[in-house]
Protein backbone atom coordinates (compact mmCIF):
# COMPACT_ATOMS: atom_id res chain seq x y z
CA UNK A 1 5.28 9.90 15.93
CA UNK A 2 7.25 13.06 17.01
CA UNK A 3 5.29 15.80 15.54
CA UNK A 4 1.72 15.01 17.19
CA UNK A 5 0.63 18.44 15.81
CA UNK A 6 1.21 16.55 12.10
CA UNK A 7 -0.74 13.35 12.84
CA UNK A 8 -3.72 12.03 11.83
CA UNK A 9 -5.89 9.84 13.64
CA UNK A 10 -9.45 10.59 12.14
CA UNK A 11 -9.89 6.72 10.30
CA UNK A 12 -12.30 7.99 8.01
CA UNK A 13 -9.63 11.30 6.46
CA UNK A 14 -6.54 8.18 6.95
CA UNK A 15 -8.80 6.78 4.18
CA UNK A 16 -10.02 9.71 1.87
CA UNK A 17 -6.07 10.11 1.92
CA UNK A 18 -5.34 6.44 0.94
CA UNK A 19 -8.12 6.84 -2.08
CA UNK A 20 -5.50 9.44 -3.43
CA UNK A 21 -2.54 7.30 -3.22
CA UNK A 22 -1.62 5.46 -6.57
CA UNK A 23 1.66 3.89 -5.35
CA UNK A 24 2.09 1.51 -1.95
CA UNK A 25 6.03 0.54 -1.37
CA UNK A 26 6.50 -2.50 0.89
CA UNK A 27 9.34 -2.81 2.48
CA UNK A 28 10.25 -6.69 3.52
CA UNK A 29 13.76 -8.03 4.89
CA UNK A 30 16.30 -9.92 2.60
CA UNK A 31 18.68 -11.77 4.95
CA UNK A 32 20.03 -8.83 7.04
CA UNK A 33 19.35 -5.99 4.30
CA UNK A 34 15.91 -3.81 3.53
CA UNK A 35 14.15 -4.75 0.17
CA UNK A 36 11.75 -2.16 -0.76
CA UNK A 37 9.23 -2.46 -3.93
CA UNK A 38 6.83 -0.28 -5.08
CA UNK A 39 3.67 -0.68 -6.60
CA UNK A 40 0.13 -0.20 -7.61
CA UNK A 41 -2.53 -1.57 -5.01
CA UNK A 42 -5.97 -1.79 -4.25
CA UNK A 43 -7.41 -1.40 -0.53
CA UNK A 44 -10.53 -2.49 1.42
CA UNK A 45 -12.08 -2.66 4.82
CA UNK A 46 -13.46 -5.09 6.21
CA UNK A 47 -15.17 -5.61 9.83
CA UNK A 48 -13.00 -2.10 10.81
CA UNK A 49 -9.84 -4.36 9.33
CA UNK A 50 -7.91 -2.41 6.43
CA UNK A 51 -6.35 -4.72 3.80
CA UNK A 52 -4.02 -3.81 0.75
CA UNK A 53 -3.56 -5.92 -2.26
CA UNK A 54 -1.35 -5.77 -5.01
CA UNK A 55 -0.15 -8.33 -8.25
CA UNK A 56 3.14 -9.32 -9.89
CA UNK A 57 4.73 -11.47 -11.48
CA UNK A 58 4.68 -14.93 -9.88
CA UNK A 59 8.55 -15.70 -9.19
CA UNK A 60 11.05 -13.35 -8.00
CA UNK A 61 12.61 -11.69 -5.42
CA UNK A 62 9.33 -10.48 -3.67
CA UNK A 63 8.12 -13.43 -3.99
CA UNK A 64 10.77 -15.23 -2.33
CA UNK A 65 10.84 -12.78 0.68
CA UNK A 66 7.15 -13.01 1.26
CA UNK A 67 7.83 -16.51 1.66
CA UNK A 68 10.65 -16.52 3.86
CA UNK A 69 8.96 -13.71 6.32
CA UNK A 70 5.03 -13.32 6.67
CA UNK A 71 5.88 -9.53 8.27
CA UNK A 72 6.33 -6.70 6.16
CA UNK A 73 6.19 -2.74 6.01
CA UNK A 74 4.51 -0.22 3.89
CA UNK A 75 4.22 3.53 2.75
CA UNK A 76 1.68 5.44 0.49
CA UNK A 77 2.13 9.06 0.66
CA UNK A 78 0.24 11.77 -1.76
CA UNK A 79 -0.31 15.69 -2.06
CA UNK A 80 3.02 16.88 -2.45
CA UNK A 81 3.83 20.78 -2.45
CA UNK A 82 7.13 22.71 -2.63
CA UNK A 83 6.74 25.52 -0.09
CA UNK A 84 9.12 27.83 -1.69
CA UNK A 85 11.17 31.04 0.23
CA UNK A 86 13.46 33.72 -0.02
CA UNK A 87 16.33 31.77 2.00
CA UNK A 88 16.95 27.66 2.06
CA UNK A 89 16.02 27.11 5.64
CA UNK A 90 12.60 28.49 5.03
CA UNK A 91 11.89 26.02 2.22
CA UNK A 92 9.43 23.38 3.33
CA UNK A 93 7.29 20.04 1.46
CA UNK A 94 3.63 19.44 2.14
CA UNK A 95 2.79 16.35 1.70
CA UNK A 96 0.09 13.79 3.31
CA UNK A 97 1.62 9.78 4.19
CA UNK A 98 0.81 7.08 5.74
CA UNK A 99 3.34 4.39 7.68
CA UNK A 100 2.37 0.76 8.51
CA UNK A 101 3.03 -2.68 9.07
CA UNK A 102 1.40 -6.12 8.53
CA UNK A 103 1.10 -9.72 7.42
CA UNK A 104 1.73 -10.14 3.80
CA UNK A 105 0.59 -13.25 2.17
CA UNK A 106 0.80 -14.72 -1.69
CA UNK A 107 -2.92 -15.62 -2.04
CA UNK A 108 -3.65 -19.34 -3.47
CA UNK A 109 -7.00 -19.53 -4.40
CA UNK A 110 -8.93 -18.30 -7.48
CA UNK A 111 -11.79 -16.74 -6.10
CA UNK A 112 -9.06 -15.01 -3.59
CA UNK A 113 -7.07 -13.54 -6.43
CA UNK A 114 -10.32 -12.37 -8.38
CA UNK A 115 -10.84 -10.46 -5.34
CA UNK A 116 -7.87 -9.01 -5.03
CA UNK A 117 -7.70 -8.17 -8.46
CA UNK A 118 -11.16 -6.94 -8.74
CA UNK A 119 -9.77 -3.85 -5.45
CA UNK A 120 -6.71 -3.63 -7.47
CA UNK A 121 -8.89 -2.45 -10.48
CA UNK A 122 -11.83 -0.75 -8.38
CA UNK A 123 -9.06 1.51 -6.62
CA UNK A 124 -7.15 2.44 -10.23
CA UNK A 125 -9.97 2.74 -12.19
CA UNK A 126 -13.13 3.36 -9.86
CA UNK A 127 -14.84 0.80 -11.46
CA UNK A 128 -16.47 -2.54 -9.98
CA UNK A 129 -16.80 -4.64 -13.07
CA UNK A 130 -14.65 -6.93 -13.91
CA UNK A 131 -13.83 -10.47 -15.39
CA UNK A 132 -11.00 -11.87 -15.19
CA UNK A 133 -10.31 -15.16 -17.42
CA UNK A 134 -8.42 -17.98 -16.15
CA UNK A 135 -5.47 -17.38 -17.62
CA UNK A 136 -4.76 -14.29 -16.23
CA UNK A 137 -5.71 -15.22 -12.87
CA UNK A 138 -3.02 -18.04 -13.65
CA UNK A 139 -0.42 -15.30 -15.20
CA UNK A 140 -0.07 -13.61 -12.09
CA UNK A 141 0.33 -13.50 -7.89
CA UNK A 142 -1.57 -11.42 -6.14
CA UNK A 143 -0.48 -10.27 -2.13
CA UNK A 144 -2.62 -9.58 0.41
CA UNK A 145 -1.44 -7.40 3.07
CA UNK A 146 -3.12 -7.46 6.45
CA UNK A 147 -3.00 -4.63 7.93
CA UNK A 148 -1.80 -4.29 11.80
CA UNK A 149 -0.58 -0.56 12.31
CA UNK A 150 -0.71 2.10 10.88
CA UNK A 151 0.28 6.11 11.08
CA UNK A 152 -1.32 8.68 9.12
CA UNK A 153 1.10 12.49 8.86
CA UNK A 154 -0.22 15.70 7.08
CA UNK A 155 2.17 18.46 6.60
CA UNK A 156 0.70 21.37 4.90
């Protein structure tokens, strides 16, 4: 990162910050071309590992290119502010995001997807309890993104 005086390093705030996030984009490689997708997600830790998941539909072109390349990127950013001025170089944006990469994987199993789908829902809604029936497990793909690095920048 070039501006150290912007970064973030504190895991615990890198967190607080992802809580307020309500849109991940994941950025994946189509042939020789970027693909970028955004969408909702849910997030956990595990064991000091930080995982994203997210759900779709269960064919397409995200699909594909998860399949083709187990690497991808990502970006959450939240707390957006237009510093206004009195001339256009003095005009500024706060705004709080975090940069990554990672595996991303289609997850297979049932239980896997309930659990996916279960941080999906905790992170949206803060609430733990839910049932899923077998047809919407079935309905859907959910990703799994395992996180490997990751950059946290506040500019206020």
């Amino acid at each position: 990162m070039r501006r150290k005086d912007n970064e973030i390093t504190d895991m615990n705030y890198i967190d607080e910050i992802i809580g307020k996030c309500d849109c991940i984009r994941i950025a994946m490689i189509d042939k020789d071309k970027p693909y970028i997708v955004p969408l909702n997600f849910g997030y956990e830790i595990v064991k000091g590992k930080r995982y994203f998941y997210c759900h779709g539909a269960k064919e397409g072109r995200k699909i594909d290119l998860i399949k083709e390349n187990v690497y991808a990127a990502f970006e959450l950013d939240t707390n957006h502010k237009l510093h206004q001025s009195d001339f256009p170089c003095g005009y500024s944006f706060g705004f709080q995001s975090i940069i990554g990469t990672g595996k991303i994987f289609i997850l297979e199993s049932d239980e896997e997807k309930i659990h996916g789908l279960k941080m999906i829902m905790k992170h949206n809604s803060k609430k733990e309890d839910w049932n899923f029936d077998k047809k919407m497990i079935d309905a859907v793909s959910v990703i799994k993104i395992s996180v490997e690095e990751l950059s946290c920048k506040e500019h206020k």
